[in-house]
mmCIF file of C-alpha atoms and ligand atoms in Angstrom:
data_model
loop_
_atom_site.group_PDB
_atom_site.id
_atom_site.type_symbol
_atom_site.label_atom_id
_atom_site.label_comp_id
_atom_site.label_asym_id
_atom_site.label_seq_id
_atom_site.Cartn_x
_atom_site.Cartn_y
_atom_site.Cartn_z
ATOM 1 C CA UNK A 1 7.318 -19.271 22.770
ATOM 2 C CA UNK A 2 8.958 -19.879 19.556
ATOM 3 C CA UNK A 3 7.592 -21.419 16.229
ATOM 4 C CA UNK A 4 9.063 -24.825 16.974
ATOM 5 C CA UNK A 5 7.133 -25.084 20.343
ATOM 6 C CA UNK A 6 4.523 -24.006 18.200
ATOM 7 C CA UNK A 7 4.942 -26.258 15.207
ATOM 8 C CA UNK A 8 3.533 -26.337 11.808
ATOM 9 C CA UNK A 9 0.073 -26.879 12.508
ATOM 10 C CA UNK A 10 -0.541 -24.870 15.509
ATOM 11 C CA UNK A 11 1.015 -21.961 13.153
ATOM 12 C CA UNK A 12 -1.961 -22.878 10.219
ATOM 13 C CA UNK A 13 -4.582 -23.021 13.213
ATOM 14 C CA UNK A 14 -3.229 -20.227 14.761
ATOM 15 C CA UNK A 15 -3.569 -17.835 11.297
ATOM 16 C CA UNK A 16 -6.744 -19.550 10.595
ATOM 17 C CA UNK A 17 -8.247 -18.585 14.087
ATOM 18 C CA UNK A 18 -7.347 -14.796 13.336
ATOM 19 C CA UNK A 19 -8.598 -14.952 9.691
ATOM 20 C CA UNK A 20 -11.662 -12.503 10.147
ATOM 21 C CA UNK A 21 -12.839 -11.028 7.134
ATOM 22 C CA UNK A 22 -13.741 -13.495 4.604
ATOM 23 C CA UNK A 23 -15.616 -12.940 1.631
ATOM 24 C CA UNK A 24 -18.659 -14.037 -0.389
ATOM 25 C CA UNK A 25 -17.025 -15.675 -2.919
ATOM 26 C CA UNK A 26 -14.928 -17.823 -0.508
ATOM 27 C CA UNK A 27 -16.668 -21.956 -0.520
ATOM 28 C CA UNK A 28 -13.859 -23.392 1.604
ATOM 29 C CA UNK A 29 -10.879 -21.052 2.753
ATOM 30 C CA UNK A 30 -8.062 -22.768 5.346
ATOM 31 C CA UNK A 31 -7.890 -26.206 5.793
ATOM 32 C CA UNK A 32 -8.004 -28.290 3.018
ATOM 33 C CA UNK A 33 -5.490 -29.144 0.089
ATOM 34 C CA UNK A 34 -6.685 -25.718 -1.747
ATOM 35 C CA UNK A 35 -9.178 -23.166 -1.674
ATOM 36 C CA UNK A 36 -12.539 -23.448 -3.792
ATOM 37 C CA UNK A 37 -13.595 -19.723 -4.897
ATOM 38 C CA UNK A 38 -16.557 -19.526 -6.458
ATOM 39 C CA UNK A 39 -15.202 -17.636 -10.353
ATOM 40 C CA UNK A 40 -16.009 -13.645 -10.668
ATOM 41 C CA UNK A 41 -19.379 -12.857 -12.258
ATOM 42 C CA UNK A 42 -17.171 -10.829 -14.925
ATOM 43 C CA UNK A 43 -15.339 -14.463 -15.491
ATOM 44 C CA UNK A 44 -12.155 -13.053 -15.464
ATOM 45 C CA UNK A 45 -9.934 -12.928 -11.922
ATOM 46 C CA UNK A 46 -7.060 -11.113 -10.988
ATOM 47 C CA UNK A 47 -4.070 -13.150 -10.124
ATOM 48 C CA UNK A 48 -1.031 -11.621 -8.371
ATOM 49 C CA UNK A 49 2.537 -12.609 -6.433
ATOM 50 C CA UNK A 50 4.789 -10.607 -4.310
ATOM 51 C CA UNK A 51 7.483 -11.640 -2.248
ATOM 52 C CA UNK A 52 9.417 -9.846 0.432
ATOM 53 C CA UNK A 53 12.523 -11.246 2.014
ATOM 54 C CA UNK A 54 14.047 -10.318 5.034
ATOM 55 C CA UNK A 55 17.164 -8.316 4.422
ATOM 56 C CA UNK A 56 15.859 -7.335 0.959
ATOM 57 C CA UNK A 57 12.831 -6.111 1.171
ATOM 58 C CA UNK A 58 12.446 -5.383 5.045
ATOM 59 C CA UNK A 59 14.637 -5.257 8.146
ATOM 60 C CA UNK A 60 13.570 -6.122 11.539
ATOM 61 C CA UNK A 61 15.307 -3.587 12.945
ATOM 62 C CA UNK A 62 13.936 -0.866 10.141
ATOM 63 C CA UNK A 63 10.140 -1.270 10.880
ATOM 64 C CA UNK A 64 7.493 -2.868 13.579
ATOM 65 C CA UNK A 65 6.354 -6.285 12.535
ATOM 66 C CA UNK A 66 3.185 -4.985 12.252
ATOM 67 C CA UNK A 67 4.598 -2.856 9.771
ATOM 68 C CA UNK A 68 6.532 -5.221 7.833
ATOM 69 C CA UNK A 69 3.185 -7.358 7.230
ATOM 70 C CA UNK A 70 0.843 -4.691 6.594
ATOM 71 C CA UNK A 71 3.443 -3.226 4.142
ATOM 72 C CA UNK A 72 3.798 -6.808 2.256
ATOM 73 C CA UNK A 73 -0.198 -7.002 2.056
ATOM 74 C CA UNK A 74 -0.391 -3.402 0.974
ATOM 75 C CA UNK A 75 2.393 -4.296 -2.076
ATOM 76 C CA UNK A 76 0.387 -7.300 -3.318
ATOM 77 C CA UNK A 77 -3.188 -5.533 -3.134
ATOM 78 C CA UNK A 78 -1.697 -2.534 -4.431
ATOM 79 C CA UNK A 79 -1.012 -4.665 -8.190
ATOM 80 C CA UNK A 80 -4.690 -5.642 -7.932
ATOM 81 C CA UNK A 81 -5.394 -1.417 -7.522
ATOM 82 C CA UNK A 82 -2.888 -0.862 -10.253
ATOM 83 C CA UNK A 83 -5.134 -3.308 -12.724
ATOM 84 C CA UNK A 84 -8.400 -1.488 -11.954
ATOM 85 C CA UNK A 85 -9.311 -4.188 -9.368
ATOM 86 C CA UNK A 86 -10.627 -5.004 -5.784
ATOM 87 C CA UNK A 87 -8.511 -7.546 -3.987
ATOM 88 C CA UNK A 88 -11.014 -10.657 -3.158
ATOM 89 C CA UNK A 89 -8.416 -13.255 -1.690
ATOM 90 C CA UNK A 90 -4.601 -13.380 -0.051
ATOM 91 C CA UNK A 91 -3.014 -16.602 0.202
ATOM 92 C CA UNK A 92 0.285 -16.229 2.444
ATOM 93 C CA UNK A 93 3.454 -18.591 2.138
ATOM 94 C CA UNK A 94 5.538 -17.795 5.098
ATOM 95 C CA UNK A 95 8.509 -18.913 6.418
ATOM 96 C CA UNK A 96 10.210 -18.439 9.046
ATOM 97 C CA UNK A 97 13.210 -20.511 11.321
ATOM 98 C CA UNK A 98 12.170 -22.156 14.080
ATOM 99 C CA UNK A 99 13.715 -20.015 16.325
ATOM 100 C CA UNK A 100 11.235 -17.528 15.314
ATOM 101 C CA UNK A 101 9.117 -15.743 18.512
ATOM 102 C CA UNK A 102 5.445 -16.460 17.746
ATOM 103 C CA UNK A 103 4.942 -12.860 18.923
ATOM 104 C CA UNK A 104 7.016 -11.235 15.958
ATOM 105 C CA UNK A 105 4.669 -14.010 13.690
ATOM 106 C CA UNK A 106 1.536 -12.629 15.434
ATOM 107 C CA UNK A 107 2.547 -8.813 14.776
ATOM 108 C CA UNK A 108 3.314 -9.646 11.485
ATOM 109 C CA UNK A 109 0.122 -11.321 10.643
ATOM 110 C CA UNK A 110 -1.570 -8.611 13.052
ATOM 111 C CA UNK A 111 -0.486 -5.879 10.398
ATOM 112 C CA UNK A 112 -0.740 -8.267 7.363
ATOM 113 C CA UNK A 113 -4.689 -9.067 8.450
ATOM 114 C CA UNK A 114 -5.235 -5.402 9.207
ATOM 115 C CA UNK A 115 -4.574 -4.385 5.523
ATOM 116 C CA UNK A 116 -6.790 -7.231 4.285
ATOM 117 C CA UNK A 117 -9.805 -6.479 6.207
ATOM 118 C CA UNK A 118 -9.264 -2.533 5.331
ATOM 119 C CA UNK A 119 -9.786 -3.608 1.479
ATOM 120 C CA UNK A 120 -12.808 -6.788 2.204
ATOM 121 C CA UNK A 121 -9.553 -9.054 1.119
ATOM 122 C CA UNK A 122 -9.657 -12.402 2.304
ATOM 123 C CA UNK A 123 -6.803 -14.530 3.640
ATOM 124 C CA UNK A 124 -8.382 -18.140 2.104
ATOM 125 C CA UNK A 125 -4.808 -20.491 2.342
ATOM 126 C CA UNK A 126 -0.910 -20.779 2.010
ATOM 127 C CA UNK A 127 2.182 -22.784 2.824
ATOM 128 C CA UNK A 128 4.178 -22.391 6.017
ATOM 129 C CA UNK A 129 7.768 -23.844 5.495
ATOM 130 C CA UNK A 130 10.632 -23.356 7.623
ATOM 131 C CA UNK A 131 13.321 -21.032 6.544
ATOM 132 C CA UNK A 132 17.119 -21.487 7.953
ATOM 133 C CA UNK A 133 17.415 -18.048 8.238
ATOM 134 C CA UNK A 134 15.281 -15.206 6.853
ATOM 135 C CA UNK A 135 11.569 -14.425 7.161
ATOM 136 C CA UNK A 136 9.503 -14.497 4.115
ATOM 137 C CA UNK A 137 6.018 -13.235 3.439
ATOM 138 C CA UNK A 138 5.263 -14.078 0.122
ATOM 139 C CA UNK A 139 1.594 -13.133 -1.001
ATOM 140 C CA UNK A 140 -0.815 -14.167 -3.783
ATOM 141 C CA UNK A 141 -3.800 -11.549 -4.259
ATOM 142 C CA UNK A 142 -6.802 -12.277 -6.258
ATOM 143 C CA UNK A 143 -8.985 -9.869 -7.483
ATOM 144 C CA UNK A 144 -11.712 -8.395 -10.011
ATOM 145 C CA UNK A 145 -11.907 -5.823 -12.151
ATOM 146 C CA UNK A 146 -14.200 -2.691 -10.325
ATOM 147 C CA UNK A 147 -15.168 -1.052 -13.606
ATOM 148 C CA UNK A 148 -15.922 -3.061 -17.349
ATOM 149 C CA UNK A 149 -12.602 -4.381 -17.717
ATOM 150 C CA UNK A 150 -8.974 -4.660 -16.252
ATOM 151 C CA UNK A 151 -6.921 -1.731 -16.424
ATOM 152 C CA UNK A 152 -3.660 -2.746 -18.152
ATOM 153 C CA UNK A 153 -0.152 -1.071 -18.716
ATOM 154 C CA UNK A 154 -0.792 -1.302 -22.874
ATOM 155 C CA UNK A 155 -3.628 1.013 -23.584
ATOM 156 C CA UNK A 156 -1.895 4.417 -23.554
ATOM 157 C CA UNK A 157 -2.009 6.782 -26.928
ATOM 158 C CA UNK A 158 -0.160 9.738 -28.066
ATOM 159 C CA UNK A 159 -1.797 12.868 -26.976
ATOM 160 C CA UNK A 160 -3.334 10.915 -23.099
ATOM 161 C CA UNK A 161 -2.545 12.967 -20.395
ATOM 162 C CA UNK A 162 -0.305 11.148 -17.601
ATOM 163 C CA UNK A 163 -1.271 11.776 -14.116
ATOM 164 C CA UNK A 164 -0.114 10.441 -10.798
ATOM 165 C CA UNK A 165 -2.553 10.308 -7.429
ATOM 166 C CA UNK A 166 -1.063 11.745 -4.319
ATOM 167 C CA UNK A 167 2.693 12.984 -4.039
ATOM 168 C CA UNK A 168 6.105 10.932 -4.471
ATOM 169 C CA UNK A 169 9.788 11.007 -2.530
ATOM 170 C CA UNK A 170 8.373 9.945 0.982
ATOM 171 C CA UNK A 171 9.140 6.779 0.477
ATOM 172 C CA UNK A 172 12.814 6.547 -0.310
ATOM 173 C CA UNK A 173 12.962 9.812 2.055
ATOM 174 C CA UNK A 174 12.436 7.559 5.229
ATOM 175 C CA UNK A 175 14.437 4.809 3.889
ATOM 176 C CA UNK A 176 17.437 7.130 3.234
ATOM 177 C CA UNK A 177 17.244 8.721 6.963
ATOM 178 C CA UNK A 178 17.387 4.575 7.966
ATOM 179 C CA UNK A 179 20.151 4.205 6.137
ATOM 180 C CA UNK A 180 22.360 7.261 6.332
ATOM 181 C CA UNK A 181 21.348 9.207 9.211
ATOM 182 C CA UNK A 182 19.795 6.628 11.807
ATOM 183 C CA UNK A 183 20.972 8.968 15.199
ATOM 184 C CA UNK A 184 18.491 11.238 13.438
ATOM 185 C CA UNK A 185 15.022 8.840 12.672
ATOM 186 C CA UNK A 186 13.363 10.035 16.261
ATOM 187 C CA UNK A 187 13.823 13.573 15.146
ATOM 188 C CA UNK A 188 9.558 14.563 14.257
ATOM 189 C CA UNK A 189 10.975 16.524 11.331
ATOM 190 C CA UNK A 190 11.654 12.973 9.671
ATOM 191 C CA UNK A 191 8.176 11.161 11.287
ATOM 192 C CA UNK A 192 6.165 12.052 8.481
ATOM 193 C CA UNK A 193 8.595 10.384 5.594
ATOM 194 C CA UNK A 194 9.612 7.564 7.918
ATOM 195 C CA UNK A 195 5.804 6.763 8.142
ATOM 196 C CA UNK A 196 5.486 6.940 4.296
ATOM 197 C CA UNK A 197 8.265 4.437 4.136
ATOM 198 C CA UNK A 198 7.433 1.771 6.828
ATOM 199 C CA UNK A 199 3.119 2.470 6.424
ATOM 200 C CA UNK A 200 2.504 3.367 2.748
ATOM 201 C CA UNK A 201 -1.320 2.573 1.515
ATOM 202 C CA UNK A 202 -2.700 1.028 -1.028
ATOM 203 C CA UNK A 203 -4.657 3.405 -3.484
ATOM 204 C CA UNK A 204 -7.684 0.700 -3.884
ATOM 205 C CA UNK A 205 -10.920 3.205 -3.396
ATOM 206 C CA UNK A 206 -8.968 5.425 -5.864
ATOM 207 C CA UNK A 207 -7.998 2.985 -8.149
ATOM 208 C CA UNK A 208 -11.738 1.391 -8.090
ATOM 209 C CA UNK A 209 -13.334 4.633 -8.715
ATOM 210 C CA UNK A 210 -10.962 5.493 -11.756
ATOM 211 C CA UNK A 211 -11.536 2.447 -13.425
ATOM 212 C CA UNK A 212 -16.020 2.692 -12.586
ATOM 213 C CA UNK A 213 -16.237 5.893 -14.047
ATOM 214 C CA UNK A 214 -13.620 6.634 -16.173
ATOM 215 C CA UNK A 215 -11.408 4.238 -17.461
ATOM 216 C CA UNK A 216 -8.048 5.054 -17.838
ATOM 217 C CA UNK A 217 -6.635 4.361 -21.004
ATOM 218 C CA UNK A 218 -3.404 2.645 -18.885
ATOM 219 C CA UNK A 219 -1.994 2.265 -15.553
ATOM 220 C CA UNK A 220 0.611 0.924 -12.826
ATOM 221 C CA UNK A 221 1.113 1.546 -9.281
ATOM 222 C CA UNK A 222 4.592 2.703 -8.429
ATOM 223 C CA UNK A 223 6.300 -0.301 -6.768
ATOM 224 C CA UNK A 224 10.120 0.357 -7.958
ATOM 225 C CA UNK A 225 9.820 4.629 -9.186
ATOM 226 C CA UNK A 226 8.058 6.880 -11.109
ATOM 227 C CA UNK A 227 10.759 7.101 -13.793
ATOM 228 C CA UNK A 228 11.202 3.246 -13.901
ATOM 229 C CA UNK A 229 7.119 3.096 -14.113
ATOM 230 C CA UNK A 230 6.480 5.228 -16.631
ATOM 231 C CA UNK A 231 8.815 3.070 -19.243
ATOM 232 C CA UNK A 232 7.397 0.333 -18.298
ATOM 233 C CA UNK A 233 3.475 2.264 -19.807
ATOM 234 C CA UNK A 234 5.492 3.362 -22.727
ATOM 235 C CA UNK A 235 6.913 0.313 -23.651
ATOM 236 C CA UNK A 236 3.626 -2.251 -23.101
ATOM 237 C CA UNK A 237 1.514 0.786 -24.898
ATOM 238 C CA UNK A 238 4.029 1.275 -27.483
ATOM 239 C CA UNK A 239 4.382 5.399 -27.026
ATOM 240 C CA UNK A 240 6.834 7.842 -25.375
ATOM 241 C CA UNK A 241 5.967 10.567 -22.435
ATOM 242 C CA UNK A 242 7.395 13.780 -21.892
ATOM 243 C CA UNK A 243 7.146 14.537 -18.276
ATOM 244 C CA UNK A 244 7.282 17.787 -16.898
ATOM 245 C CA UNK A 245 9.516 17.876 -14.141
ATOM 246 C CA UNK A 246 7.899 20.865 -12.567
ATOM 247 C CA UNK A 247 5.031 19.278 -12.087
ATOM 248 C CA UNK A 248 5.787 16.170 -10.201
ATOM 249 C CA UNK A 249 4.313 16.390 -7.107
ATOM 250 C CA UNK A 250 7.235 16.327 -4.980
ATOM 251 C CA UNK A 251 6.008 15.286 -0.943
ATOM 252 C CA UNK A 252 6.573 17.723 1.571
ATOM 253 C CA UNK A 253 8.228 15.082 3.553
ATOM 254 C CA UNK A 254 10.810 14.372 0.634
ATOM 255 C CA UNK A 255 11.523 17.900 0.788
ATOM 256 C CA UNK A 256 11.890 18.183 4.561
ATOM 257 C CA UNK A 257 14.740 14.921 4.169
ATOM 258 C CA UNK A 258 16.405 16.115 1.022
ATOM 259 C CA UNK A 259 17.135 19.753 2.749
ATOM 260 C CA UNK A 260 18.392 18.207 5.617
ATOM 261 C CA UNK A 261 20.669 15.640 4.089
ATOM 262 C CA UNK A 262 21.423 18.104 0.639
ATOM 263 C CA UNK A 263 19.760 15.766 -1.944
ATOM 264 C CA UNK A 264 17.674 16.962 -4.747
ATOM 265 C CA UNK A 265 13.705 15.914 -4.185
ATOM 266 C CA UNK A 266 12.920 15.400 -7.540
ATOM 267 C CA UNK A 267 15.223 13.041 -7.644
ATOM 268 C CA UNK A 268 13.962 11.557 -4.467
ATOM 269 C CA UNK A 269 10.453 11.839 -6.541
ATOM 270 C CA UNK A 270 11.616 10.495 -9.252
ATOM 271 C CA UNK A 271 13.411 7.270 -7.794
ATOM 272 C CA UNK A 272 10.937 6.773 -4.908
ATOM 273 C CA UNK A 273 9.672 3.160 -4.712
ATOM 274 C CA UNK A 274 7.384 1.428 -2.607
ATOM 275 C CA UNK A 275 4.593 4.439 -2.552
ATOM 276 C CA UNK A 276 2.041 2.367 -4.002
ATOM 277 C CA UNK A 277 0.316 5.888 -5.788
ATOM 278 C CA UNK A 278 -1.093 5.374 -9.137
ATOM 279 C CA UNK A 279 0.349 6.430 -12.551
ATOM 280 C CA UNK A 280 -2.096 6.591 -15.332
ATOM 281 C CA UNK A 281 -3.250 8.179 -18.378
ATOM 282 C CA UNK A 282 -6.567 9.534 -19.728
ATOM 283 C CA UNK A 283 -8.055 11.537 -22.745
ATOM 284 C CA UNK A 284 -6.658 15.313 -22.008
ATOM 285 C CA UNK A 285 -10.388 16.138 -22.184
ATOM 286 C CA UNK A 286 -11.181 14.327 -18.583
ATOM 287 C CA UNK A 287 -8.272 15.600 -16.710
ATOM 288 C CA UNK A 288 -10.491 18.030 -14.740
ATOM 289 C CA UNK A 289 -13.227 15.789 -13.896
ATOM 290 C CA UNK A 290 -10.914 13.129 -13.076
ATOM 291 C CA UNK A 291 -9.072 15.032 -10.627
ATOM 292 C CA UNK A 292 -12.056 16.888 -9.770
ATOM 293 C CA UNK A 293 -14.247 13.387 -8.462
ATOM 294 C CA UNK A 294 -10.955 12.146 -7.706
ATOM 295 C CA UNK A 295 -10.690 14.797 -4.565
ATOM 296 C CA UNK A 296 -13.914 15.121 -3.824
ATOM 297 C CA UNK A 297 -14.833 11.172 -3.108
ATOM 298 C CA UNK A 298 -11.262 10.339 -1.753
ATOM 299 C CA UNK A 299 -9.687 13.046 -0.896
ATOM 300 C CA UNK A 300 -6.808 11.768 -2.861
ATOM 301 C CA UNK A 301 -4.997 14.561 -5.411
ATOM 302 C CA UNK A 302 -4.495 13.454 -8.918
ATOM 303 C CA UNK A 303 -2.051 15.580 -10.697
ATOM 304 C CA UNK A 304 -1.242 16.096 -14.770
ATOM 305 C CA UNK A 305 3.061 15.233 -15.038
ATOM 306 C CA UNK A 306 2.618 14.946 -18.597
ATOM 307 C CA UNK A 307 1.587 13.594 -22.234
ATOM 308 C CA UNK A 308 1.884 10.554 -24.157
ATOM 309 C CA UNK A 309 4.115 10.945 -27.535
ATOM 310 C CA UNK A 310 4.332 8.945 -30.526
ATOM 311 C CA UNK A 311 7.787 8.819 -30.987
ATOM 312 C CA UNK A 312 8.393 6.057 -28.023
ATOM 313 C CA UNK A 313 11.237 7.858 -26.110
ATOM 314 C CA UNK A 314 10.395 9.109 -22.366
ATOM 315 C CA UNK A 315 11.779 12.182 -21.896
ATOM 316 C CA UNK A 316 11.484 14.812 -19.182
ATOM 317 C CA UNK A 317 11.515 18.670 -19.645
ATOM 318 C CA UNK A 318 12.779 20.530 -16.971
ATOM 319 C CA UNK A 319 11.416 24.670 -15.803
ATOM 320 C CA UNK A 320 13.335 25.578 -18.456
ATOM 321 C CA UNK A 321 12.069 23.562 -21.474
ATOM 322 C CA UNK A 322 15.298 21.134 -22.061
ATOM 323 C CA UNK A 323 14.376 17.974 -22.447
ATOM 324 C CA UNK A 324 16.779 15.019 -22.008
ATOM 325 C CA UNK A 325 16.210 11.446 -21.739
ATOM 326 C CA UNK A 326 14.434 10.001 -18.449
ATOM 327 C CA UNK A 327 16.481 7.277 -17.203
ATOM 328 C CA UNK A 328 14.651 4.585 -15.605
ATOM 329 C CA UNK A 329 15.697 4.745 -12.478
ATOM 330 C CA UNK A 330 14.630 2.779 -9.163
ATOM 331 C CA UNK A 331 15.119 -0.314 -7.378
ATOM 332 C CA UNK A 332 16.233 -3.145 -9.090
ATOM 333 C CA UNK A 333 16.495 -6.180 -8.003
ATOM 334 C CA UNK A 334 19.457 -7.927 -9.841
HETATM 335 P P1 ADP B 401 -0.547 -29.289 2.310
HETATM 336 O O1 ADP B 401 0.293 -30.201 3.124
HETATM 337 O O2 ADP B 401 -1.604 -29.944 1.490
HETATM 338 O O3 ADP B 401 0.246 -28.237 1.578
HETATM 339 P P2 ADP B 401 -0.872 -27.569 4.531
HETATM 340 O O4 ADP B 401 -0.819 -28.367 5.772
HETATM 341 O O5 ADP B 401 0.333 -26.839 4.083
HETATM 342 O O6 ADP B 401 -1.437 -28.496 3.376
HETATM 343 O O7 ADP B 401 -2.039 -26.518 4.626
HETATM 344 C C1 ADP B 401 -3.258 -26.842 5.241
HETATM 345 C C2 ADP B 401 -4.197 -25.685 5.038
HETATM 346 O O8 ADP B 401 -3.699 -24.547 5.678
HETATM 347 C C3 ADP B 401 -4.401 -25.298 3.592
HETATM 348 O O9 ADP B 401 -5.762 -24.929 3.439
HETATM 349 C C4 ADP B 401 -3.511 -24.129 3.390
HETATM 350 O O10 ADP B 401 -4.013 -23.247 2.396
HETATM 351 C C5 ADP B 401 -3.549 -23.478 4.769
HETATM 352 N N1 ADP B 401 -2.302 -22.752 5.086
HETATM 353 C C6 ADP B 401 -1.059 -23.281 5.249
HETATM 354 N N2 ADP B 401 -0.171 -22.328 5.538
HETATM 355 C C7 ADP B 401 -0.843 -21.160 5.542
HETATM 356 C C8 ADP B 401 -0.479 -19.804 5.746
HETATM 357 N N3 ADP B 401 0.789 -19.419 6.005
HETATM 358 N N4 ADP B 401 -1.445 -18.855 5.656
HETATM 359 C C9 ADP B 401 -2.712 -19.205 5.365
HETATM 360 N N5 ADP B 401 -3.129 -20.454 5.190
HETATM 361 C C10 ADP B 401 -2.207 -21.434 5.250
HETATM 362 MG MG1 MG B 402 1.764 -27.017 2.711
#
């Protein structure tokens, strides 16, 4: 069956049917002209949008469906994560032509749902419109702060420590084995980066438990690169970074890629988007505990790359101690 068979409103009732998470907050989700969510004790929600276009942000023939919606709700609920926050609410415009199989639409919202439930988001509304070509899955996260206050990108000061959670390159890895050596993505060597690039999580538990007990003085989750997301901390907190290129943690996976196709993984590192890890920074003095509580609750590493500078230029400083500019490098969209 396709999505004209199905038509507009059996498509609504048919999301609405596999909606199964809701949440507290939620008065009236699906099925009016708009939601009614009751406001955040704190007063203050978390409002986000991400949209991912087929052929720009995902290919059919690339990733499962499954994959390609989990991935889009993982994107949005990871700039809810990045703020401090715990996604509450999705709301989902998707479109799609009407040649569309419903199955593809059900593995897509299979995947997308999955995500949501994993983090207590629920999926309270939308549009559905009809596309002439392309799917898109475009996705509007609420959420609230977990600790006192949102986390923003502005709060850094000279002297804060910059850390990142988990390890970076997988990403771009498994996209650049897609890309350049397809005849080569069943071989297990690459199954570990391919999964960071089709399945990469969101770090909410870590991202909740940072901002409860010890406020990070700024942060961003690293949608387009590491290099790209640290300027974007120096220039909303008004300071520079050196970061220590030795100390990027560099995934094993990357590694495994950039050997086998002759690329450098720190650049992989570096340029990696779509990980969805966490880049912050913190008083020097709770480095330890952070990582310490970090590991022990999550199991997630956090990992000192480097220190916030007054003068506002990002640099990085290689094994050697040069330091040259660190271009902002990543995806960009135009
Ligand atoms: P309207 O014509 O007022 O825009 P719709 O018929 O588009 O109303 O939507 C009816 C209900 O279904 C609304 O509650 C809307 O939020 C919900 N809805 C529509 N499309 C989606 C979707 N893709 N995902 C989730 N909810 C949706
Ligand atoms: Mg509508």
């Amino acid at each position: 069956m396709d999505l004209r068979a199905l038509g507009e409103f059996g498509l609504i009732e048919r999301i609405r049917a596999r909606v199964g998470v809701t949440h507290p907050a939620t008065i009236l989700g699906i099925g009016d002209d708009a939601a009614v969510i009751a406001t955040p004790p704190s007063g203050r929600a978390l409002v986000t949008t991400d949209a991912y276009l087929e052929g720009i942000h995902f290919r059919l023939d690339f990733a499962a469906p499954e994959e390609i919606g989990a991935k889009a709700a993982t994107g949005a609920i990871s700039d809810i994560a990045a703020m401090g926050g715990r996604p509450t609410h999705l709301f989902l415009t998707f479109g799609a032509a009407p040649t569309t199989a419903v199955d593809t639409v059900d593995a897509i919202l299979d995947g997308l749902l999955a995500v949501a439930s994993r983090h207590g988001a629920h999926l309270a509304g939308g549009d559905t419109i009809a596309s002439p070509e392309r799917i898109l899955i475009a996705l509007t996260a609420m959420g609230e702060a977990a600790g006192a206050a949102p986390i923003t990108r502005a709060g850094a000061r000279p002297g804060d420590r910059l850390l990142v959670t988990g390890a970076l390159g997988g990403s771009l890895a498994g996209l650049t084995i897609l890309l350049e050596a397809p005849e080569r993505a069943a071989d297990p060597a690459f199954a570990a980066a391919l999964l960071r690039h089709r399945a990469p999580v969101a770090r909410v538990a870590e991202a909740a438990l940072l901002a409860a007990r010890f406020h990070p003085t700024a942060m961003i989750d690293v949608s387009d690169g590491l290099a790209s997301e640290v300027g974007h901390i120096a220039a909303a907190s008004g300071v520079g970074f050196r970061v220590d290129l030795a100390a990027v943690p560099v995934h094993v996976c990357a590694r495994a890629v950039a050997s086998a196709l002759g690329r450098d993984p720190l650049a992989l590192a570096l340029e990696s988007g779509e990980e969805y890890e966490l880049i912050f920074t913190a008083p020097a003095d709770d480095v330890d505990a952070i990582a310490h509580v970090l590991h022990a609750e999550t199991g997630t590493p956090a990992t000192a790359i480097g220190e916030a500078t007054a003068t506002r230029a990002v640099v990085a400083r290689d094994a050697g101690g040069r330091e040259a500019p660190l271009a902002p490098t990543g995806y960009r969209h135009f």
